[in-house]
């Protein structure tokens, strides 16, 4: 039952509601309910945070290594170089996200300029 | 800052004032960075084959960006609904402790529970960081109002950003679209590292970056779950071993 499995206008919305809204807001509501009872330092939460972080990291890596659309037209080494450069700049600038984004995008843009010979 | 101390409830000023203060807090550097990430997300969703309405709907109803990126990742991979929901739920667990931390800061004995449940929908990294930073400048009885202004503006504003970018993206030259799609991974690569609470989180991130593509080739149907569980539990195991070595 994938996103495009059922050819009806409501199916994608149901997919988003169950797979997106419910799967996300349930944790926000759990948070309100337990407000104060659960310690942020508990060991269980450390493991949960580790899994959640790794999951999002896996998504990021797949977006860079197996991209779709226009990004797929760029060579892999160029995307990796832009990612590493952006991350290095982010660390060098004292963990400033905006610096990492700008440098990563600039390296990618420079690479594309050379590639397309614009 | 001219704000009154959190304890002097008598001089709280009008609700309208604090609502607008919340709205204004959304227009800040963190808000700008978030908007740029949503620019990238709009491109990603469009590319995955979602319609404009579906993308804007998803932005408002899910709100947390990692959850949406995971959901769109599952759509691209052709994952079924249960696998997609499970992966999204795992990526959103971290919202629970964030809400746990935020709720006591804006609750007064008179705050109705439904207000807290409704406001919790606005909780995601950016609004949470901004609220935790600014609540000390907001009188306690006005904090829910302030957060409604802040969270509501971020949600509605980025729904607008997503809609505009979605419409424009189809007419952009390919290099510009490519740069647009690169915004999402670049944003998370940096913000995820910075938001890690402990070293184990950063180890988990590095493992996840490596194992994501590996599992994509090995088990395309469950790549996200398999990579997240394997990398996350491995990082946690190292964290436990390290703790034992330090003689805890």
Short mmCIF file of C-alpha atoms in Angstrom, two decimals:
data_model
loop_
_atom_site.label_atom_id
_atom_site.label_comp_id
_atom_site.label_asym_id
_atom_site.label_seq_id
_atom_site.Cartn_x
_atom_site.Cartn_y
_atom_site.Cartn_z
CA UNK A 1 0.00 0.00 0.00
CA UNK A 2 2.39 2.69 -1.20
CA UNK A 3 1.60 6.39 -1.76
CA UNK A 4 0.64 5.78 -5.39
CA UNK A 5 -0.99 2.36 -4.81
CA UNK A 6 -4.63 3.51 -4.90
CA UNK A 7 -5.85 5.74 -7.68
CA UNK A 8 -8.27 7.87 -5.67
CA UNK A 9 -7.97 11.55 -4.74
CA UNK A 10 -8.29 10.83 -1.02
CA UNK A 11 -5.69 8.08 -0.71
CA UNK A 12 -2.58 10.35 -0.69
CA UNK A 13 -4.25 12.49 2.00
CA UNK A 14 -5.07 9.44 4.10
CA UNK A 15 -1.45 8.34 3.64
CA UNK A 16 -0.25 11.76 4.85
CA UNK A 17 -2.70 11.81 7.79
CA UNK A 18 -1.86 8.31 9.07
CA UNK A 19 1.81 8.16 8.05
CA UNK A 20 2.61 11.79 8.76
CA UNK A 21 0.20 13.56 11.07
CA UNK A 22 -0.71 10.74 13.44
CA UNK A 23 2.84 9.33 13.56
CA UNK A 24 4.11 12.78 14.55
CA UNK A 25 1.43 14.43 16.69
CA UNK A 26 1.01 11.34 18.85
CA UNK A 27 4.45 12.10 20.31
CA UNK A 28 3.61 15.77 20.85
CA UNK A 29 0.46 14.73 22.74
CA UNK A 30 2.44 12.16 24.75
CA UNK A 31 4.80 15.03 25.60
CA UNK A 32 1.98 17.22 26.92
CA UNK A 33 0.52 14.31 28.90
CA UNK A 34 3.81 13.43 30.56
CA UNK A 35 4.93 17.07 30.86
CA UNK A 36 7.28 16.91 33.81
CA UNK A 37 7.02 13.20 34.61
CA UNK A 38 9.64 12.05 32.10
CA UNK A 39 13.26 13.04 32.64
CA UNK A 40 15.09 14.33 29.59
CA UNK A 41 18.23 12.60 30.85
CA UNK A 42 16.70 9.13 31.06
CA UNK A 43 18.75 6.41 29.38
CA UNK A 44 15.76 5.21 27.34
CA UNK A 45 15.50 8.62 25.72
CA UNK A 46 19.22 8.56 24.87
CA UNK A 47 18.65 5.38 22.84
CA UNK A 48 15.49 6.76 21.24
CA UNK A 49 17.32 9.94 20.25
CA UNK A 50 20.18 7.87 18.78
CA UNK A 51 17.79 5.86 16.57
CA UNK A 52 15.87 8.96 15.50
CA UNK A 53 19.06 10.85 14.64
CA UNK A 54 20.47 7.90 12.66
CA UNK A 55 17.20 7.60 10.75
CA UNK A 56 17.20 11.22 9.65
CA UNK A 57 20.93 10.92 8.82
CA UNK A 58 20.14 7.93 6.59
CA UNK A 59 17.56 10.03 4.74
CA UNK A 60 20.08 12.86 4.23
CA UNK A 61 22.77 10.51 2.89
CA UNK A 62 20.29 8.93 0.46
CA UNK A 63 19.22 12.38 -0.78
CA UNK A 64 22.86 13.19 -1.57
CA UNK A 65 23.97 9.80 -2.93
CA UNK A 66 20.80 8.67 -4.74
CA UNK A 67 19.12 11.97 -5.65
CA UNK A 68 16.13 12.39 -7.94
CA UNK A 69 15.37 15.18 -10.40
CA UNK A 70 17.77 17.93 -11.34
CA UNK A 71 20.30 17.03 -8.66
CA UNK A 72 20.74 13.59 -10.27
CA UNK A 73 22.35 15.28 -13.28
CA UNK A 74 25.34 16.35 -11.15
CA UNK A 75 28.23 13.92 -10.56
CA UNK A 76 28.35 12.13 -7.20
CA UNK A 77 31.82 13.46 -6.33
CA UNK A 78 30.56 17.02 -6.75
CA UNK A 79 27.66 16.49 -4.34
CA UNK A 80 29.93 14.79 -1.81
CA UNK A 81 32.49 17.57 -2.09
CA UNK A 82 29.81 20.24 -1.58
CA UNK A 83 28.44 18.36 1.46
CA UNK A 84 31.86 17.95 3.08
CA UNK A 85 32.84 21.57 2.34
CA UNK A 86 29.58 22.90 3.78
CA UNK A 87 29.91 20.77 6.90
CA UNK A 88 33.56 21.76 7.42
CA UNK A 89 32.62 25.45 7.05
CA UNK A 90 29.77 24.96 9.54
CA UNK A 91 32.21 23.53 12.12
CA UNK A 92 34.88 26.15 11.38
CA UNK A 93 32.35 28.97 11.83
CA UNK A 94 31.44 27.78 15.32
CA UNK A 95 28.45 25.62 14.33
CA UNK A 96 26.57 28.27 12.35
CA UNK A 97 24.00 26.52 10.15
CA UNK A 98 23.65 29.42 7.73
CA UNK A 99 27.41 29.36 6.96
CA UNK A 100 27.28 25.62 6.22
CA UNK A 101 24.32 26.04 3.86
CA UNK A 102 25.90 28.97 1.98
CA UNK A 103 29.31 27.30 1.54
CA UNK A 104 27.80 23.93 0.53
CA UNK A 105 25.54 25.62 -2.02
CA UNK A 106 28.41 27.79 -3.31
CA UNK A 107 30.66 24.77 -3.92
CA UNK A 108 27.81 22.95 -5.71
CA UNK A 109 27.07 26.05 -7.81
CA UNK A 110 30.74 26.47 -8.73
CA UNK A 111 30.91 22.82 -9.74
CA UNK A 112 27.79 23.13 -11.90
CA UNK A 113 29.11 26.32 -13.52
CA UNK A 114 32.25 24.44 -14.55
CA UNK A 115 30.26 21.40 -15.67
CA UNK A 116 27.69 23.21 -17.78
CA UNK A 117 30.25 25.76 -18.91
CA UNK A 118 27.78 28.55 -18.29
CA UNK B 1 14.48 44.26 26.25
CA UNK B 2 11.60 46.05 27.92
CA UNK B 3 9.75 42.92 28.95
CA UNK B 4 8.57 42.54 32.51
CA UNK B 5 9.81 39.85 34.81
CA UNK B 6 8.02 36.51 34.55
CA UNK B 7 6.82 36.72 38.14
CA UNK B 8 4.99 40.02 38.04
CA UNK B 9 1.72 38.95 36.51
CA UNK B 10 0.07 42.31 37.23
CA UNK B 11 2.03 44.12 34.53
CA UNK B 12 1.55 41.65 31.72
CA UNK B 13 0.18 44.06 29.16
CA UNK B 14 -2.39 43.14 26.58
CA UNK B 15 -2.72 39.73 24.94
CA UNK B 16 -2.59 41.35 21.54
CA UNK B 17 0.81 42.84 22.33
CA UNK B 18 2.30 39.46 23.29
CA UNK B 19 0.71 37.72 20.33
CA UNK B 20 2.39 40.25 18.03
CA UNK B 21 5.67 39.85 19.91
CA UNK B 22 5.43 36.12 19.14
CA UNK B 23 4.69 36.84 15.48
CA UNK B 24 7.70 39.14 15.32
CA UNK B 25 9.99 36.48 16.85
CA UNK B 26 9.28 34.27 13.83
CA UNK B 27 11.05 36.83 11.63
CA UNK B 28 14.56 36.06 12.82
CA UNK B 29 17.71 34.28 11.66
CA UNK B 30 16.46 30.84 12.81
CA UNK B 31 13.15 31.59 11.05
CA UNK B 32 15.01 32.53 7.86
CA UNK B 33 17.09 29.35 7.95
CA UNK B 34 13.92 27.30 8.46
CA UNK B 35 12.27 29.01 5.47
CA UNK B 36 15.29 28.14 3.30
CA UNK B 37 14.95 24.51 4.39
CA UNK B 38 11.26 24.62 3.38
CA UNK B 39 12.30 26.02 -0.01
CA UNK B 40 14.33 22.84 -0.41
CA UNK B 41 11.50 20.67 0.88
CA UNK B 42 9.04 22.10 -1.67
CA UNK B 43 11.45 21.09 -4.44
CA UNK B 44 11.87 17.64 -2.95
CA UNK B 45 8.11 17.02 -2.65
CA UNK B 46 7.46 18.29 -6.17
CA UNK B 47 10.13 15.97 -7.46
CA UNK B 48 8.64 13.00 -5.61
CA UNK B 49 5.43 13.55 -7.60
CA UNK B 50 3.29 15.12 -4.89
CA UNK B 51 0.73 17.75 -5.91
CA UNK B 52 0.74 21.35 -4.68
CA UNK B 53 -2.27 20.71 -2.42
CA UNK B 54 -0.74 17.54 -0.93
CA UNK B 55 2.56 19.32 -0.22
CA UNK B 56 0.95 22.34 1.46
CA UNK B 57 -1.39 20.04 3.41
CA UNK B 58 1.56 17.95 4.59
CA UNK B 59 3.47 21.08 5.64
CA UNK B 60 0.66 22.27 7.90
CA UNK B 61 -0.50 18.97 9.34
CA UNK B 62 2.85 17.26 10.03
CA UNK B 63 4.94 20.40 10.53
CA UNK B 64 8.17 18.75 11.79
CA UNK B 65 10.56 18.88 8.83
CA UNK B 66 12.50 15.63 9.52
CA UNK B 67 9.17 13.76 9.72
CA UNK B 68 8.13 15.18 6.34
CA UNK B 69 11.48 14.43 4.73
CA UNK B 70 11.25 10.83 5.99
CA UNK B 71 7.64 10.62 4.73
CA UNK B 72 8.58 11.89 1.28
CA UNK B 73 11.60 9.56 1.33
CA UNK B 74 9.20 6.67 1.92
CA UNK B 75 6.98 7.90 -0.93
CA UNK B 76 9.99 8.00 -3.29
CA UNK B 77 11.12 4.53 -2.17
CA UNK B 78 7.57 3.19 -2.70
CA UNK B 79 7.30 2.00 0.92
CA UNK B 80 3.92 0.83 2.20
CA UNK B 81 1.88 2.86 4.69
CA UNK B 82 2.79 0.80 7.82
CA UNK B 83 6.54 1.00 7.07
CA UNK B 84 6.25 4.72 6.27
CA UNK B 85 4.25 5.48 9.45
CA UNK B 86 6.72 3.50 11.57
CA UNK B 87 9.72 5.33 10.09
CA UNK B 88 8.01 8.72 10.58
CA UNK B 89 7.02 7.82 14.16
CA UNK B 90 10.64 6.90 14.94
CA UNK B 91 11.86 10.21 13.53
CA UNK B 92 9.28 12.10 15.61
CA UNK B 93 9.84 10.44 18.99
CA UNK B 94 12.30 13.21 19.83
CA UNK B 95 9.36 15.67 19.84
CA UNK B 96 7.95 14.09 23.03
CA UNK B 97 10.86 15.08 25.32
CA UNK B 98 10.92 18.53 23.66
CA UNK B 99 7.25 19.03 24.51
CA UNK B 100 7.87 17.66 28.00
CA UNK B 101 10.50 20.36 28.47
CA UNK B 102 8.44 23.18 26.98
CA UNK B 103 4.98 22.56 28.51
CA UNK B 104 5.84 23.32 32.17
CA UNK B 105 7.39 26.63 31.04
CA UNK B 106 4.18 27.98 29.56
CA UNK B 107 1.60 26.42 31.83
CA UNK B 108 -0.17 28.28 34.60
CA UNK B 109 -2.70 26.72 36.99
CA UNK B 110 -5.45 28.32 34.89
CA UNK B 111 -4.28 27.11 31.45
CA UNK B 112 -6.85 24.72 29.94
CA UNK B 113 -5.37 21.38 28.82
CA UNK B 114 -6.71 21.74 25.27
CA UNK B 115 -4.66 24.90 24.75
CA UNK B 116 -1.49 22.95 25.56
CA UNK B 117 -2.48 20.09 23.23
CA UNK B 118 -3.23 22.48 20.37
CA UNK B 119 -0.03 24.47 20.88
CA UNK B 120 2.05 21.28 21.02
CA UNK B 121 1.37 20.87 17.29
CA UNK B 122 3.67 23.85 16.66
CA UNK B 123 6.60 22.15 18.40
CA UNK B 124 9.50 21.46 16.05
CA UNK B 125 13.16 22.34 16.38
CA UNK B 126 13.03 26.02 15.35
CA UNK B 127 9.97 27.16 17.33
CA UNK B 128 11.19 25.17 20.31
CA UNK B 129 14.63 26.76 20.31
CA UNK B 130 13.15 30.26 19.87
CA UNK B 131 10.58 29.72 22.64
CA UNK B 132 13.06 28.30 25.13
CA UNK B 133 15.29 31.28 24.41
CA UNK B 134 12.63 34.00 24.68
CA UNK B 135 10.22 32.73 27.35
CA UNK B 136 12.28 34.39 30.09
CA UNK B 137 11.36 37.75 28.54
CA UNK B 138 7.64 36.91 28.44
CA UNK B 139 5.41 37.10 31.54
CA UNK B 140 4.21 33.59 32.39
CA UNK B 141 0.46 34.16 31.79
CA UNK B 142 1.29 35.48 28.30
CA UNK B 143 3.58 32.63 27.22
CA UNK B 144 0.87 30.52 25.57
CA UNK B 145 -0.26 33.62 23.65
CA UNK B 146 3.32 34.40 22.66
CA UNK B 147 3.91 30.82 21.52
CA UNK B 148 0.66 30.81 19.52
CA UNK B 149 1.90 33.88 17.65
CA UNK B 150 5.36 32.43 17.10
CA UNK B 151 4.32 28.88 16.13
CA UNK B 152 1.30 29.95 14.09
CA UNK B 153 3.37 32.41 12.05
CA UNK B 154 6.08 29.84 11.36
CA UNK B 155 3.54 27.22 10.21
CA UNK B 156 1.42 29.55 8.04
CA UNK B 157 4.44 31.42 6.69
CA UNK B 158 6.18 28.24 5.59
CA UNK B 159 2.97 26.84 4.05
CA UNK B 160 3.07 29.98 1.91
CA UNK B 161 6.78 29.54 1.14
CA UNK B 162 6.15 25.92 0.11
CA UNK B 163 3.23 26.89 -2.14
CA UNK B 164 5.16 29.67 -3.91
CA UNK B 165 8.29 27.57 -4.43
CA UNK B 166 6.25 24.60 -5.63
CA UNK B 167 4.63 26.73 -8.33
CA UNK B 168 7.87 28.44 -9.39
CA UNK B 169 10.14 25.37 -9.22
CA UNK B 170 8.87 23.86 -12.48
CA UNK B 171 10.03 26.88 -14.44
CA UNK B 172 13.52 27.05 -13.00
CA UNK B 173 16.60 26.08 -15.03
CA UNK B 174 17.99 22.65 -13.96
CA UNK B 175 21.09 23.98 -12.12
CA UNK B 176 18.87 26.23 -9.97
CA UNK B 177 16.55 23.29 -9.18
CA UNK B 178 19.59 21.18 -8.30
CA UNK B 179 20.82 23.86 -5.89
CA UNK B 180 17.30 23.99 -4.42
CA UNK B 181 17.17 20.23 -3.82
CA UNK B 182 20.56 20.42 -2.13
CA UNK B 183 19.18 22.79 0.56
CA UNK B 184 17.39 20.04 2.50
CA UNK B 185 20.38 17.71 3.02
CA UNK B 186 22.67 20.68 3.71
CA UNK B 187 20.28 22.08 6.32
CA UNK B 188 19.94 18.77 8.16
CA UNK B 189 23.60 17.84 7.87
CA UNK B 190 24.44 20.93 9.92
CA UNK B 191 21.40 21.42 12.19
CA UNK B 192 21.25 17.74 13.19
CA UNK B 193 24.88 17.82 14.33
CA UNK B 194 24.26 20.98 16.35
CA UNK B 195 21.08 19.70 18.01
CA UNK B 196 22.64 16.44 19.24
CA UNK B 197 22.37 16.41 23.02
CA UNK B 198 25.25 14.01 23.63
CA UNK B 199 28.25 12.56 21.79
CA UNK B 200 26.23 9.38 21.12
CA UNK B 201 23.86 11.41 18.94
CA UNK B 202 26.71 12.56 16.72
CA UNK B 203 28.10 9.01 16.50
CA UNK B 204 24.59 7.84 15.52
CA UNK B 205 24.47 10.52 12.84
CA UNK B 206 27.79 9.42 11.27
CA UNK B 207 26.71 5.74 11.35
CA UNK B 208 23.36 6.67 9.82
CA UNK B 209 25.01 8.66 7.01
CA UNK B 210 27.12 5.63 6.08
CA UNK B 211 24.49 2.92 6.60
CA UNK B 212 21.63 4.77 4.84
CA UNK B 213 23.05 4.26 1.33
CA UNK B 214 24.34 0.77 2.23
CA UNK B 215 20.87 -0.41 3.30
CA UNK B 216 19.35 1.38 0.33
CA UNK B 217 21.26 -1.05 -1.88
CA UNK B 218 20.73 -4.10 0.38
CA UNK B 219 17.06 -3.73 1.43
CA UNK B 220 15.42 -0.97 -0.64
CA UNK B 221 12.00 -1.55 0.99
CA UNK B 222 13.12 -1.04 4.57
CA UNK B 223 16.30 0.97 4.09
CA UNK B 224 15.43 3.83 6.45
CA UNK B 225 14.20 1.64 9.30
CA UNK B 226 17.08 -0.83 8.97
CA UNK B 227 19.69 1.93 8.83
CA UNK B 228 18.12 3.91 11.68
CA UNK B 229 17.78 0.93 14.01
CA UNK B 230 21.23 -0.55 13.24
CA UNK B 231 23.12 2.74 13.38
CA UNK B 232 21.17 4.08 16.37
CA UNK B 233 21.51 0.95 18.50
CA UNK B 234 25.21 0.61 17.59
CA UNK B 235 25.82 4.22 18.68
CA UNK B 236 23.89 3.62 21.91
CA UNK B 237 25.90 0.43 22.58
CA UNK B 238 29.15 2.39 22.19
CA UNK B 239 27.71 5.04 24.53
CA UNK B 240 27.01 2.34 27.18
CA UNK B 241 30.48 0.79 26.78
CA UNK B 242 32.10 4.22 27.08
CA UNK B 243 30.09 4.95 30.22
CA UNK B 244 31.13 1.64 31.82
CA UNK B 245 34.80 2.32 31.00
CA UNK B 246 34.61 5.68 32.70
CA UNK B 247 33.51 3.72 35.74
CA UNK B 248 29.91 4.82 35.99
#
